[in-house]
Amino acid sequence: MPAAVAFDATGRPTASLVKKIRKRYHDAVDIDWVVRERLEVVEEGGKRTVKHRAELSSPGSLQVGLEAALEEVLAKLPIPKLMQYQLADGWTTVGFVRPAHGLVVLHGSDVVPVRALGLDAGRSTFGHRFEAARAPVLLRSADSYEAQLREEGAVIAGFAERRAEIVRQLNAASAAENLAPVDDEALVDEVTALVERPNVLACEF
Protein backbone atom coordinates (compact mmCIF):
# COMPACT_ATOMS: atom_id res chain seq x y z
CA MET A 1 0.00 0.00 0.00
CA PRO A 2 1.35 3.52 -0.78
CA ALA A 3 2.53 5.23 2.40
CA ALA A 4 0.43 8.29 1.56
CA VAL A 5 -2.68 6.07 1.66
CA ALA A 6 -1.62 4.07 4.72
CA PHE A 7 -0.84 6.99 7.04
CA ASP A 8 -2.41 10.41 7.56
CA ALA A 9 -0.55 13.72 7.92
CA THR A 10 0.14 13.01 11.62
CA GLY A 11 1.59 9.56 10.91
CA ARG A 12 -1.41 7.65 12.27
CA PRO A 13 -2.77 4.64 10.32
CA THR A 14 -5.71 5.49 8.09
CA ALA A 15 -9.00 3.60 7.97
CA SER A 16 -7.77 1.86 4.79
CA LEU A 17 -4.69 0.51 6.54
CA VAL A 18 -6.63 -0.51 9.65
CA LYS A 19 -9.10 -2.43 7.48
CA LYS A 20 -6.25 -4.26 5.72
CA ILE A 21 -4.58 -5.14 9.03
CA ARG A 22 -7.80 -6.49 10.54
CA LYS A 23 -8.45 -8.57 7.44
CA ARG A 24 -4.95 -10.04 7.69
CA TYR A 25 -5.19 -10.70 11.45
CA HIS A 26 -8.52 -10.28 13.31
CA ASP A 27 -10.81 -7.46 14.46
CA ALA A 28 -9.35 -7.32 17.98
CA VAL A 29 -5.69 -7.08 16.89
CA ASP A 30 -3.53 -4.35 18.41
CA ILE A 31 -3.13 -2.02 15.40
CA ASP A 32 -0.25 -0.08 16.95
CA TRP A 33 1.66 -3.33 17.58
CA VAL A 34 1.25 -4.42 13.95
CA VAL A 35 2.36 -1.01 12.69
CA ARG A 36 5.37 -1.01 15.02
CA GLU A 37 6.48 -4.64 14.68
CA ARG A 38 5.29 -5.84 11.30
CA LEU A 39 5.10 -2.86 8.94
CA GLU A 40 7.96 -1.19 7.14
CA VAL A 41 8.05 1.83 4.83
CA VAL A 42 10.40 1.33 1.88
CA GLU A 43 11.42 3.45 -1.11
CA GLU A 44 10.66 1.82 -4.46
CA GLY A 45 11.17 3.70 -7.69
CA GLY A 46 10.77 7.06 -6.00
CA LYS A 47 7.60 5.95 -4.19
CA ARG A 48 7.19 5.26 -0.47
CA THR A 49 5.41 1.93 0.03
CA VAL A 50 4.26 0.14 3.19
CA LYS A 51 5.18 -3.55 3.36
CA HIS A 52 4.14 -6.23 5.82
CA ARG A 53 6.77 -8.62 7.11
CA ALA A 54 6.10 -11.70 9.22
CA GLU A 55 7.54 -15.13 9.87
CA LEU A 56 5.11 -17.88 8.94
CA SER A 57 5.33 -21.44 10.16
CA SER A 58 5.68 -23.96 7.34
CA PRO A 59 3.35 -26.99 7.17
CA GLY A 60 6.43 -29.19 6.76
CA SER A 61 9.68 -29.03 4.85
CA LEU A 62 10.96 -26.00 2.95
CA GLN A 63 9.82 -27.67 -0.26
CA VAL A 64 6.26 -28.18 1.02
CA GLY A 65 6.08 -24.65 2.42
CA LEU A 66 7.38 -23.05 -0.79
CA GLU A 67 5.04 -25.06 -3.01
CA ALA A 68 2.07 -23.98 -0.87
CA ALA A 69 3.19 -20.33 -0.89
CA LEU A 70 3.82 -20.38 -4.65
CA GLU A 71 0.43 -21.92 -5.33
CA GLU A 72 -1.25 -19.22 -3.21
CA VAL A 73 0.67 -16.39 -4.91
CA LEU A 74 -0.11 -17.69 -8.41
CA ALA A 75 -3.81 -17.92 -7.53
CA LYS A 76 -3.85 -14.29 -6.37
CA LEU A 77 -2.12 -12.77 -9.40
CA PRO A 78 -4.35 -10.02 -10.90
CA ILE A 79 -4.76 -11.72 -14.28
CA PRO A 80 -8.23 -11.00 -15.72
CA LYS A 81 -8.13 -13.86 -18.23
CA LEU A 82 -5.87 -16.90 -17.97
CA MET A 83 -4.47 -18.63 -21.01
CA GLN A 84 -5.11 -22.38 -20.97
CA TYR A 85 -2.44 -24.61 -22.50
CA GLN A 86 -1.45 -28.27 -22.43
CA LEU A 87 1.80 -29.70 -21.14
CA ALA A 88 4.01 -32.08 -23.08
CA ASP A 89 2.05 -35.11 -21.87
CA GLY A 90 -0.87 -33.94 -24.00
CA TRP A 91 -3.36 -34.29 -21.13
CA THR A 92 -2.49 -31.88 -18.36
CA THR A 93 -3.93 -28.37 -18.76
CA VAL A 94 -2.31 -25.36 -17.08
CA GLY A 95 -3.71 -21.86 -16.72
CA PHE A 96 -1.34 -18.88 -16.68
CA VAL A 97 -0.94 -15.48 -18.33
CA ARG A 98 1.37 -17.05 -20.97
CA PRO A 99 2.92 -20.52 -21.33
CA ALA A 100 5.63 -20.85 -18.68
CA HIS A 101 8.89 -22.43 -19.88
CA GLY A 102 11.07 -22.39 -16.78
CA LEU A 103 10.96 -22.32 -13.00
CA VAL A 104 13.82 -21.31 -10.69
CA VAL A 105 13.61 -21.94 -6.94
CA LEU A 106 16.83 -21.51 -4.98
CA HIS A 107 17.64 -21.48 -1.29
CA GLY A 108 21.18 -20.18 -1.11
CA SER A 109 23.03 -22.20 -3.74
CA ASP A 110 20.69 -25.20 -3.50
CA VAL A 111 17.79 -25.92 -5.85
CA VAL A 112 14.59 -26.57 -3.90
CA PRO A 113 12.72 -29.37 -5.77
CA VAL A 114 9.48 -27.44 -6.12
CA ARG A 115 6.95 -28.12 -8.89
CA ALA A 116 4.55 -25.50 -10.26
CA LEU A 117 2.76 -24.83 -13.55
CA GLY A 118 3.81 -28.30 -14.65
CA LEU A 119 7.49 -27.40 -14.30
CA ASP A 120 10.25 -28.76 -12.07
CA ALA A 121 12.43 -26.12 -10.44
CA GLY A 122 16.05 -25.74 -11.50
CA ARG A 123 18.74 -23.04 -11.72
CA SER A 124 18.53 -22.30 -15.44
CA THR A 125 16.96 -19.10 -16.80
CA PHE A 126 17.20 -16.86 -19.86
CA GLY A 127 18.11 -13.22 -20.25
CA HIS A 128 17.58 -10.84 -23.17
CA ARG A 129 16.68 -12.67 -26.37
CA PHE A 130 19.23 -10.81 -28.52
CA GLU A 131 21.80 -9.22 -26.22
CA ALA A 132 22.44 -11.86 -23.56
CA ALA A 133 26.09 -12.87 -23.31
CA ARG A 134 25.09 -16.42 -22.36
CA ALA A 135 22.02 -18.60 -22.86
CA PRO A 136 20.86 -20.15 -20.70
CA VAL A 137 22.09 -18.35 -17.57
CA LEU A 138 22.93 -20.90 -14.86
CA LEU A 139 22.33 -19.18 -11.53
CA ARG A 140 24.97 -19.97 -8.93
CA SER A 141 22.80 -18.89 -5.99
CA ALA A 142 19.77 -16.83 -5.04
CA ASP A 143 22.10 -13.98 -4.03
CA SER A 144 23.77 -13.88 -7.46
CA TYR A 145 20.44 -13.71 -9.36
CA GLU A 146 20.36 -9.97 -10.08
CA ALA A 147 24.07 -9.64 -10.87
CA GLN A 148 24.13 -12.66 -13.18
CA LEU A 149 21.03 -11.52 -15.06
CA ARG A 150 22.64 -8.11 -15.56
CA GLU A 151 26.10 -9.36 -16.57
CA GLU A 152 25.22 -12.53 -18.48
CA GLY A 153 21.61 -11.89 -19.50
CA ALA A 154 21.61 -8.10 -20.21
CA VAL A 155 18.51 -7.77 -18.01
CA ILE A 156 17.79 -5.46 -15.07
CA ALA A 157 15.76 -7.74 -12.79
CA GLY A 158 14.51 -5.20 -10.22
CA PHE A 159 11.33 -3.29 -11.13
CA ALA A 160 12.29 -0.24 -9.06
CA GLU A 161 15.76 -0.07 -10.62
CA ARG A 162 14.36 -0.39 -14.17
CA ARG A 163 11.79 2.30 -13.44
CA ALA A 164 14.39 4.69 -12.01
CA GLU A 165 16.58 4.16 -15.08
CA ILE A 166 13.66 4.95 -17.41
CA VAL A 167 12.91 8.16 -15.52
CA ARG A 168 16.60 9.14 -15.52
CA GLN A 169 16.99 8.58 -19.27
CA LEU A 170 13.63 10.20 -20.04
CA ASN A 171 14.52 13.35 -18.11
CA ALA A 172 17.95 13.54 -19.77
CA ALA A 173 16.55 13.07 -23.29
CA SER A 174 13.80 15.63 -22.64
CA ALA A 175 16.19 18.22 -21.20
CA ALA A 176 18.47 17.90 -24.24
CA GLU A 177 15.52 18.99 -26.44
CA ASN A 178 14.25 21.63 -24.00
CA LEU A 179 11.15 19.52 -23.37
CA ALA A 180 9.46 18.01 -20.34
CA PRO A 181 8.15 14.44 -20.14
CA VAL A 182 4.40 13.88 -19.82
CA ASP A 183 3.51 13.38 -16.14
CA ASP A 184 1.97 9.90 -16.28
CA GLU A 185 3.07 7.60 -13.45
CA ALA A 186 0.83 4.74 -14.59
CA LEU A 187 2.39 4.83 -18.07
CA VAL A 188 5.91 4.70 -16.61
CA ASP A 189 4.88 1.68 -14.51
CA GLU A 190 3.38 -0.02 -17.58
CA VAL A 191 6.51 0.54 -19.69
CA THR A 192 8.72 -0.65 -16.82
CA ALA A 193 6.79 -3.92 -16.73
CA LEU A 194 7.25 -4.39 -20.50
CA VAL A 195 11.01 -3.91 -20.86
CA GLU A 196 14.04 -5.85 -19.65
CA ARG A 197 16.72 -3.18 -20.07
CA PRO A 198 15.48 0.38 -20.71
CA ASN A 199 16.86 2.48 -23.55
CA VAL A 200 15.03 5.78 -24.10
CA LEU A 201 15.14 7.12 -27.67
CA ALA A 202 14.29 10.67 -28.77
CA CYS A 203 12.30 10.71 -32.02
CA GLU A 204 10.38 13.30 -34.01
CA PHE A 205 7.97 13.43 -36.91
Backbone as numpy.savetxt, mean C-alpha at the origin, in Angstrom:
# Nx Ny Nz CAx CAy CAz Cx Cy Cz
-7.08 7.27 8.50 -7.93 8.45 8.50 -7.03 9.70 8.50
-7.37 10.73 7.69 -6.58 11.97 7.73 -6.62 12.59 9.12
-5.48 13.10 9.56 -5.40 13.68 10.90 -6.37 14.84 11.07
-6.60 15.60 9.99 -7.51 16.74 10.06 -8.94 16.31 10.31
-9.26 15.07 9.94 -10.61 14.52 10.17 -10.69 13.87 11.54
-9.57 13.28 11.97 -9.55 12.52 13.22 -9.54 13.40 14.46
-8.91 14.58 14.37 -8.78 15.45 15.54 -9.27 16.86 15.24
-9.87 17.49 16.25 -10.34 18.87 16.07 -9.19 19.85 16.32
-9.51 21.13 16.29 -8.48 22.17 16.42 -7.76 22.12 17.77
-8.42 21.55 18.80 -7.80 21.47 20.13 -7.04 20.16 20.32
-7.05 19.28 19.31 -6.35 18.01 19.42 -7.17 16.89 19.99
-8.45 17.13 20.24 -9.34 16.10 20.77 -9.90 15.25 19.63
-10.14 13.95 19.88 -10.70 13.09 18.82 -12.10 13.55 18.41
-12.33 13.56 17.11 -13.64 13.95 16.59 -14.63 12.79 16.71
-15.89 13.09 16.43 -16.94 12.05 16.47 -16.63 10.95 15.46
-16.04 11.32 14.32 -15.70 10.32 13.30 -14.67 9.32 13.82
-13.65 9.84 14.51 -12.62 8.96 15.05 -13.18 8.10 16.17
-13.96 8.70 17.05 -14.56 7.95 18.16 -15.41 6.80 17.63
-16.18 7.07 16.58 -17.03 6.03 15.99 -16.19 4.89 15.44
-15.07 5.22 14.78 -14.18 4.20 14.23 -13.56 3.35 15.33
-13.14 4.03 16.41 -12.51 3.32 17.53 -13.51 2.35 18.17
-14.72 2.82 18.40 -15.73 1.97 19.05 -16.12 0.80 18.16
-16.08 0.99 16.86 -16.39 -0.11 15.94 -15.27 -1.15 16.00
-14.03 -0.68 16.16 -12.89 -1.59 16.19 -12.80 -2.32 17.53
-13.19 -1.66 18.62 -13.12 -2.25 19.95 -14.54 -2.55 20.46
-15.08 -1.68 21.31 -16.45 -1.82 21.82 -16.90 -0.47 22.33
-18.19 -0.31 22.60 -18.74 0.99 22.96 -18.16 1.55 24.26
-17.75 0.67 25.18 -17.28 1.13 26.48 -15.76 1.34 26.54
-15.08 1.25 25.40 -13.62 1.37 25.39 -13.20 2.77 25.85
-12.03 2.83 26.48 -11.46 4.11 26.91 -10.83 4.78 25.68
-11.51 5.77 25.13 -11.07 6.43 23.90 -9.68 7.05 24.08
-9.46 7.72 25.21 -8.18 8.37 25.45 -7.04 7.36 25.48
-7.31 6.16 26.04 -6.28 5.12 26.08 -5.93 4.66 24.67
-6.94 4.46 23.84 -6.69 4.03 22.45 -5.88 5.09 21.71
-6.28 6.35 21.86 -5.57 7.44 21.19 -4.12 7.50 21.65
-3.90 7.34 22.95 -2.56 7.45 23.53 -1.69 6.24 23.20
-2.25 5.04 23.28 -1.46 3.81 23.19 -1.46 3.16 21.81
-2.51 3.38 21.03 -2.64 2.61 19.80 -2.62 3.44 18.51
-2.78 4.77 18.64 -2.83 5.60 17.44 -1.52 6.35 17.24
-1.22 6.59 15.99 0.03 7.26 15.64 -0.23 8.15 14.42
0.26 9.38 14.47 0.12 10.29 13.33 1.41 10.23 12.53
1.30 9.91 11.24 2.47 9.78 10.38 2.32 10.71 9.17
3.45 11.08 8.60 3.49 11.91 7.39 3.61 10.98 6.19
2.69 11.08 5.25 2.73 10.28 4.05 2.42 11.16 2.85
3.44 11.36 2.01 3.24 12.15 0.81 2.74 13.55 1.09
3.25 14.16 2.17 2.84 15.51 2.50 1.53 15.59 3.26
0.93 14.43 3.57 -0.33 14.40 4.31 -0.11 13.76 5.68
-0.81 14.28 6.69 -0.74 13.71 8.04 -1.89 12.71 8.18
-1.55 11.47 8.47 -2.52 10.39 8.54 -2.45 9.70 9.90
-3.61 9.32 10.43 -3.68 8.59 11.69 -3.71 7.09 11.41
-2.79 6.35 12.04 -2.75 4.91 11.86 -2.94 4.21 13.20
-3.55 3.03 13.13 -3.79 2.22 14.32 -2.79 1.08 14.35
-2.13 0.92 15.48 -1.16 -0.16 15.62 -1.52 -1.03 16.83
-1.52 -2.34 16.61 -1.83 -3.25 17.72 -1.21 -4.61 17.44
-0.88 -5.31 18.50 -0.39 -6.68 18.37 -1.59 -7.62 18.47
-1.71 -8.48 17.47 -2.83 -9.42 17.44 -2.30 -10.83 17.67
-3.03 -11.61 18.42 -2.60 -12.99 18.66 -2.97 -13.84 17.45
-2.02 -14.66 17.01 -2.25 -15.51 15.84 -3.01 -16.76 16.25
-3.87 -17.30 15.37 -4.59 -18.54 15.68 -3.68 -19.76 15.63
-2.42 -19.60 15.31 -1.51 -20.74 15.27 -0.14 -20.28 14.84
0.42 -20.92 13.83 1.75 -20.58 13.36 1.71 -19.26 12.58
2.91 -18.76 12.26 3.03 -17.55 11.45 2.34 -17.75 10.11
2.51 -18.92 9.54 1.89 -19.22 8.24 0.37 -19.12 8.33
-0.21 -19.74 9.36 -1.67 -19.72 9.52 -2.16 -18.30 9.76
-1.45 -17.57 10.62 -1.85 -16.20 10.93 -1.78 -15.29 9.71
-0.71 -15.42 8.91 -0.56 -14.60 7.71 -1.60 -14.94 6.65
-1.87 -16.22 6.49 -2.89 -16.61 5.50 -4.25 -16.04 5.87
-4.58 -16.07 7.17 -5.86 -15.53 7.63 -5.90 -14.02 7.43
-4.80 -13.34 7.77 -4.74 -11.88 7.61 -4.82 -11.48 6.14
-4.12 -12.23 5.29 -4.11 -11.93 3.85 -5.50 -12.13 3.25
-6.15 -13.20 3.66 -7.51 -13.47 3.17 -8.46 -12.34 3.58
-8.32 -11.85 4.81 -9.18 -10.76 5.29 -8.91 -9.46 4.53
-7.63 -9.16 4.31 -7.26 -7.94 3.59 -7.77 -7.98 2.15
-7.59 -9.11 1.48 -8.04 -9.24 0.09 -9.56 -9.06 -0.01
-10.28 -9.58 0.99 -11.74 -9.47 0.97 -12.21 -8.04 1.17
-11.38 -7.22 1.83 -11.78 -5.84 2.14 -11.28 -4.82 1.11
-10.54 -5.26 0.10 -10.05 -4.32 -0.90 -11.23 -3.63 -1.59
-11.16 -2.30 -1.79 -12.28 -1.57 -2.40 -12.33 -1.75 -3.91
-12.61 -2.97 -4.35 -12.69 -3.27 -5.78 -14.17 -3.43 -6.15
-14.74 -2.49 -6.92 -16.17 -2.54 -7.22 -16.59 -3.76 -8.03
-15.71 -4.24 -8.91 -16.06 -5.40 -9.73 -14.84 -6.30 -9.89
-14.92 -7.51 -9.37 -13.81 -8.45 -9.46 -13.78 -9.12 -10.83
-12.57 -9.40 -11.29 -12.41 -10.18 -12.51 -12.31 -11.65 -12.11
-13.08 -12.50 -12.75 -13.05 -13.93 -12.47 -12.18 -14.63 -13.51
-11.23 -15.44 -13.06 -10.37 -16.16 -14.00 -10.04 -17.53 -13.44
-9.69 -18.45 -14.34 -9.38 -19.82 -13.93 -7.88 -20.01 -13.77
-7.53 -20.89 -12.84 -6.13 -21.25 -12.64 -5.72 -22.31 -13.65
-4.46 -22.69 -13.60 -3.92 -23.63 -14.58 -4.61 -24.99 -14.56
-5.23 -25.35 -13.43 -5.89 -26.66 -13.36 -7.17 -26.71 -14.19
-7.62 -25.53 -14.65 -8.81 -25.49 -15.50 -10.12 -25.57 -14.76
-10.07 -25.69 -13.41 -11.30 -25.84 -12.63 -11.46 -24.74 -11.58
-10.36 -24.38 -10.96 -10.42 -23.43 -9.86 -10.59 -22.00 -10.37
-11.61 -21.31 -9.86 -11.86 -19.92 -10.25 -11.42 -18.98 -9.14
-10.74 -17.91 -9.52 -10.24 -16.91 -8.58 -10.81 -15.55 -8.97
-11.15 -14.75 -7.96 -11.64 -13.40 -8.21 -10.66 -12.37 -7.69
-10.19 -11.50 -8.58 -9.27 -10.43 -8.17 -9.40 -9.31 -9.20
-8.75 -8.17 -8.92 -8.87 -7.03 -9.82 -8.28 -7.34 -11.20
-7.20 -8.12 -11.24 -6.57 -8.60 -12.47 -5.93 -9.95 -12.15
-5.67 -10.79 -13.14 -5.01 -12.06 -12.83 -3.69 -11.86 -12.10
-3.53 -12.50 -10.97 -2.30 -12.40 -10.18 -1.32 -13.46 -10.65
-0.05 -13.07 -10.84 0.96 -13.98 -11.38 2.04 -14.34 -10.37
2.09 -13.64 -9.25 3.13 -13.94 -8.27 2.73 -13.51 -6.88
3.30 -14.17 -5.89 3.02 -13.87 -4.49 4.33 -13.96 -3.71
4.68 -12.88 -3.02 5.89 -12.86 -2.19 5.48 -12.69 -0.73
5.92 -13.60 0.12 5.68 -13.49 1.56 6.99 -13.86 2.26
7.61 -12.85 2.86 8.90 -13.06 3.52 8.83 -12.64 4.98
9.49 -13.41 5.83 9.70 -13.03 7.22 11.21 -13.02 7.40
11.80 -11.80 7.44 13.25 -11.73 7.39 13.71 -12.21 6.04
14.61 -13.18 6.03 15.09 -13.75 4.76 14.39 -15.05 4.40
13.44 -15.47 5.23 12.76 -16.75 5.00 11.43 -16.55 4.27
11.16 -17.44 3.33 9.86 -17.47 2.66 8.86 -18.16 3.58
7.72 -17.50 3.81 6.65 -18.12 4.60 5.74 -18.83 3.60
5.54 -20.15 3.74 4.79 -20.92 2.73 3.28 -20.64 2.75
2.94 -19.41 2.42 1.54 -18.98 2.39 0.99 -19.22 0.99
-0.31 -19.49 0.91 -0.98 -19.66 -0.38 -2.17 -18.72 -0.45
-2.28 -17.97 -1.56 -3.39 -17.04 -1.75 -3.58 -16.83 -3.24
-4.83 -16.61 -3.65 -5.18 -16.38 -5.05 -4.67 -17.51 -5.95
-4.59 -18.70 -5.38 -4.13 -19.85 -6.15 -2.63 -19.88 -6.35
-1.88 -19.05 -5.63 -0.44 -18.95 -5.80 0.29 -19.36 -4.53
1.45 -19.98 -4.70 2.32 -20.31 -3.57 3.35 -19.19 -3.42
3.57 -18.76 -2.19 4.50 -17.66 -1.94 5.93 -18.07 -2.27
6.70 -17.08 -2.72 8.12 -17.28 -3.00 8.86 -15.99 -2.73
10.02 -15.81 -3.37 10.80 -14.58 -3.22 11.07 -13.91 -4.56
10.37 -14.36 -5.60 10.60 -13.84 -6.94 9.53 -12.83 -7.32
9.97 -11.66 -7.83 9.03 -10.65 -8.29 9.60 -9.99 -9.54
8.83 -9.09 -10.14 9.27 -8.41 -11.35 9.21 -6.91 -11.16
10.14 -6.21 -11.79 10.17 -4.77 -11.75 9.57 -4.18 -13.01
10.13 -3.08 -13.48 9.64 -2.39 -14.67 9.78 -3.29 -15.89
8.75 -3.29 -16.73 8.74 -4.22 -17.87 9.88 -3.96 -18.86
10.30 -2.68 -19.00 11.30 -2.36 -20.01 12.65 -1.92 -19.43
12.65 -1.37 -18.23 13.86 -0.77 -17.71 14.50 -1.53 -16.56
13.93 -2.63 -16.16 14.51 -3.41 -15.06 15.87 -3.95 -15.46
16.82 -3.89 -14.54 18.15 -4.42 -14.81 18.17 -5.94 -14.73
17.19 -6.52 -14.03 17.15 -7.97 -13.86 15.70 -8.44 -13.80
15.43 -9.56 -14.43 14.09 -10.14 -14.36 14.20 -11.67 -14.33
13.64 -12.31 -13.32 12.93 -11.70 -12.19 13.92 -11.14 -11.16
13.38 -10.39 -10.20 14.16 -9.90 -9.06 13.97 -10.89 -7.92
15.06 -11.49 -7.46 15.00 -12.45 -6.35 15.29 -11.71 -5.06
14.27 -11.52 -4.25 14.40 -10.73 -3.03 15.18 -11.50 -1.96
16.21 -10.87 -1.45 17.04 -11.52 -0.42 16.32 -11.57 0.92
15.58 -10.50 1.24 14.87 -10.44 2.51 13.76 -9.40 2.41
12.90 -9.38 3.42 11.84 -8.37 3.46 12.44 -6.98 3.55
13.54 -6.83 4.29 14.17 -5.52 4.47 14.79 -4.99 3.19
15.17 -5.87 2.27 15.83 -5.42 1.04 14.84 -5.16 -0.09
13.55 -5.36 0.18 12.51 -5.26 -0.85 12.57 -3.94 -1.62
12.48 -2.81 -0.90 12.43 -1.51 -1.58 13.72 -1.22 -2.34
14.86 -1.49 -1.72 16.14 -1.19 -2.36 16.35 -2.04 -3.61
16.01 -3.33 -3.53 16.19 -4.20 -4.68 15.25 -3.83 -5.83
14.02 -3.47 -5.50 13.10 -3.06 -6.56 13.61 -1.80 -7.25
14.18 -0.90 -6.47 14.71 0.35 -7.06 15.94 0.06 -7.93
16.89 -0.70 -7.38 18.16 -0.91 -8.07 18.08 -1.93 -9.20
17.34 -3.02 -8.98 17.28 -4.08 -9.97 16.02 -4.01 -10.84
14.95 -3.44 -10.27 13.68 -3.44 -11.00 13.27 -2.08 -11.54
14.02 -1.01 -11.24 13.68 0.35 -11.71 12.28 0.76 -11.27
11.90 0.39 -10.04 10.57 0.69 -9.51 10.71 1.33 -8.13
9.94 2.40 -7.90 9.86 3.00 -6.56 8.65 2.36 -5.88
8.90 1.52 -4.88 7.83 0.72 -4.29 6.88 1.54 -3.42
7.40 2.52 -2.68 6.58 3.26 -1.71 5.67 4.28 -2.37
4.38 4.22 -2.06 3.40 5.16 -2.63 3.75 6.60 -2.27
4.06 6.85 -1.00 4.35 8.21 -0.55 5.59 8.76 -1.26
6.61 7.93 -1.46 7.83 8.38 -2.12 7.56 8.68 -3.59
6.78 7.82 -4.25 6.43 8.07 -5.66 5.64 9.36 -5.80
4.70 9.56 -4.88 3.86 10.76 -4.94 4.69 12.02 -4.75
5.60 11.98 -3.78 6.46 13.14 -3.51 7.34 13.45 -4.71
7.80 12.42 -5.40 8.64 12.61 -6.57 7.85 13.22 -7.73
6.59 12.80 -7.88 5.73 13.40 -8.91 5.53 14.88 -8.63
5.21 15.21 -7.39 4.97 16.61 -7.01 6.24 17.43 -7.22
7.40 16.88 -6.85 8.67 17.59 -7.02 8.93 17.88 -8.49
8.80 16.86 -9.34 9.05 17.03 -10.77 8.02 17.96 -11.41
6.78 17.83 -10.98 5.70 18.66 -11.54 5.94 20.13 -11.23
6.32 20.42 -10.00 6.59 21.80 -9.61 7.79 22.36 -10.38
8.83 21.55 -10.55 10.02 21.99 -11.27 9.71 22.26 -12.74
8.96 21.35 -13.37 8.62 21.52 -14.78 7.70 22.73 -14.98
6.79 22.94 -14.05 5.87 24.08 -14.14 6.62 25.40 -13.96
7.51 25.44 -12.98 8.25 26.67 -12.70 9.12 27.06 -13.89
9.68 26.06 -14.58 10.54 26.36 -15.74 9.77 27.04 -16.86
8.44 26.84 -16.91 7.59 27.44 -17.94 6.76 28.59 -17.39
7.09 29.01 -16.16 6.32 30.08 -15.49 4.84 29.72 -15.37
4.58 28.48 -15.04 3.21 27.98 -14.87 3.04 27.45 -13.45
1.82 27.08 -13.13 1.52 26.46 -11.83 0.69 25.22 -12.09
0.99 24.11 -11.42 0.21 22.90 -11.63 -1.23 23.06 -11.15
-2.14 22.34 -11.76 -3.53 22.33 -11.31 -3.59 21.70 -9.92
-4.32 22.33 -9.02 -4.42 21.83 -7.64 -5.47 20.73 -7.59
-5.04 19.49 -7.75 -5.97 18.35 -7.78 -5.30 17.17 -7.07
-5.50 17.10 -5.75 -4.86 16.05 -4.94 -5.30 14.65 -5.36
-6.58 14.51 -5.69 -7.10 13.19 -6.09 -6.44 12.72 -7.37
-6.19 13.64 -8.30 -5.55 13.28 -9.56 -4.11 12.85 -9.33
-3.40 13.55 -8.43 -2.02 13.16 -8.10 -2.01 11.75 -7.49
-2.97 11.47 -6.61 -3.06 10.13 -6.01 -3.31 9.07 -7.08
-4.21 9.40 -8.02 -4.55 8.43 -9.07 -3.34 8.13 -9.95
-2.61 9.18 -10.34 -1.43 8.99 -11.18 -0.36 8.21 -10.42
-0.20 8.52 -9.13 0.78 7.81 -8.32 0.51 6.31 -8.30
-0.77 5.95 -8.27 -1.15 4.53 -8.23 -0.97 3.85 -9.59
-0.78 4.63 -10.64 -0.69 4.06 -11.99 0.75 3.87 -12.47
1.70 4.58 -11.86 3.07 4.54 -12.36 3.99 3.78 -11.41
5.12 3.33 -11.96 6.10 2.60 -11.15 7.33 3.45 -10.84
7.68 4.34 -11.78 8.79 5.27 -11.57 8.44 6.56 -12.31
8.07 7.61 -11.58 7.55 8.83 -12.21 8.59 9.54 -13.08
8.10 10.09 -14.18 8.93 10.94 -15.05 8.01 11.97 -15.68
7.98 13.18 -15.12 7.09 14.23 -15.60 7.65 14.84 -16.88
6.80 14.99 -17.89 7.20 15.58 -19.17 6.39 16.83 -19.41
7.05 17.89 -19.90 6.36 19.13 -20.26 6.06 19.08 -21.76
4.78 19.23 -22.10 4.37 19.16 -23.52 3.49 20.39 -23.83
3.33 20.66 -25.10 2.45 21.75 -25.51 1.82 21.42 -26.85
0.67 22.07 -27.11 0.03 21.89 -28.41 -0.73 23.15 -28.76
